[in-house]
Coordinates of C-alpha atoms in Angstrom, one line a residue:
X1 CA 0.0 0.1 -0.1
X2 CA 1.2 3.6 -0.5
X3 CA 2.2 5.6 2.3
X4 CA -0.1 8.4 1.6
X5 CA -3.2 5.7 1.3
X6 CA -1.9 4.3 4.9
X7 CA -2.1 7.8 6.3
X8 CA -5.7 8.5 4.9
X9 CA -6.7 4.9 6.4
X10 CA -5.3 5.7 9.7
X11 CA -6.9 9.1 10.0
X12 CA -10.1 7.3 9.0
X13 CA -9.7 4.8 11.8
X14 CA -8.5 7.5 14.5
X15 CA -11.3 9.9 13.8
X16 CA -14.2 8.2 12.0
X17 CA -16.6 10.8 13.4
X18 CA -14.7 13.6 12.0
X19 CA -15.0 11.9 8.6
X20 CA -18.8 11.6 9.2
X21 CA -19.0 15.3 9.8
X22 CA -17.3 16.2 6.7
X23 CA -19.6 14.3 4.7
X24 CA -22.6 16.0 6.1
X25 CA -21.1 19.3 5.2
X26 CA -22.2 20.7 1.7

């Protein structure tokens, strides 16, 4: 896996709620 992909996946696992908030934003 690319390092950039690993960083994105790590952030998703670390802050899943944060990602959900972004999805709700326009």
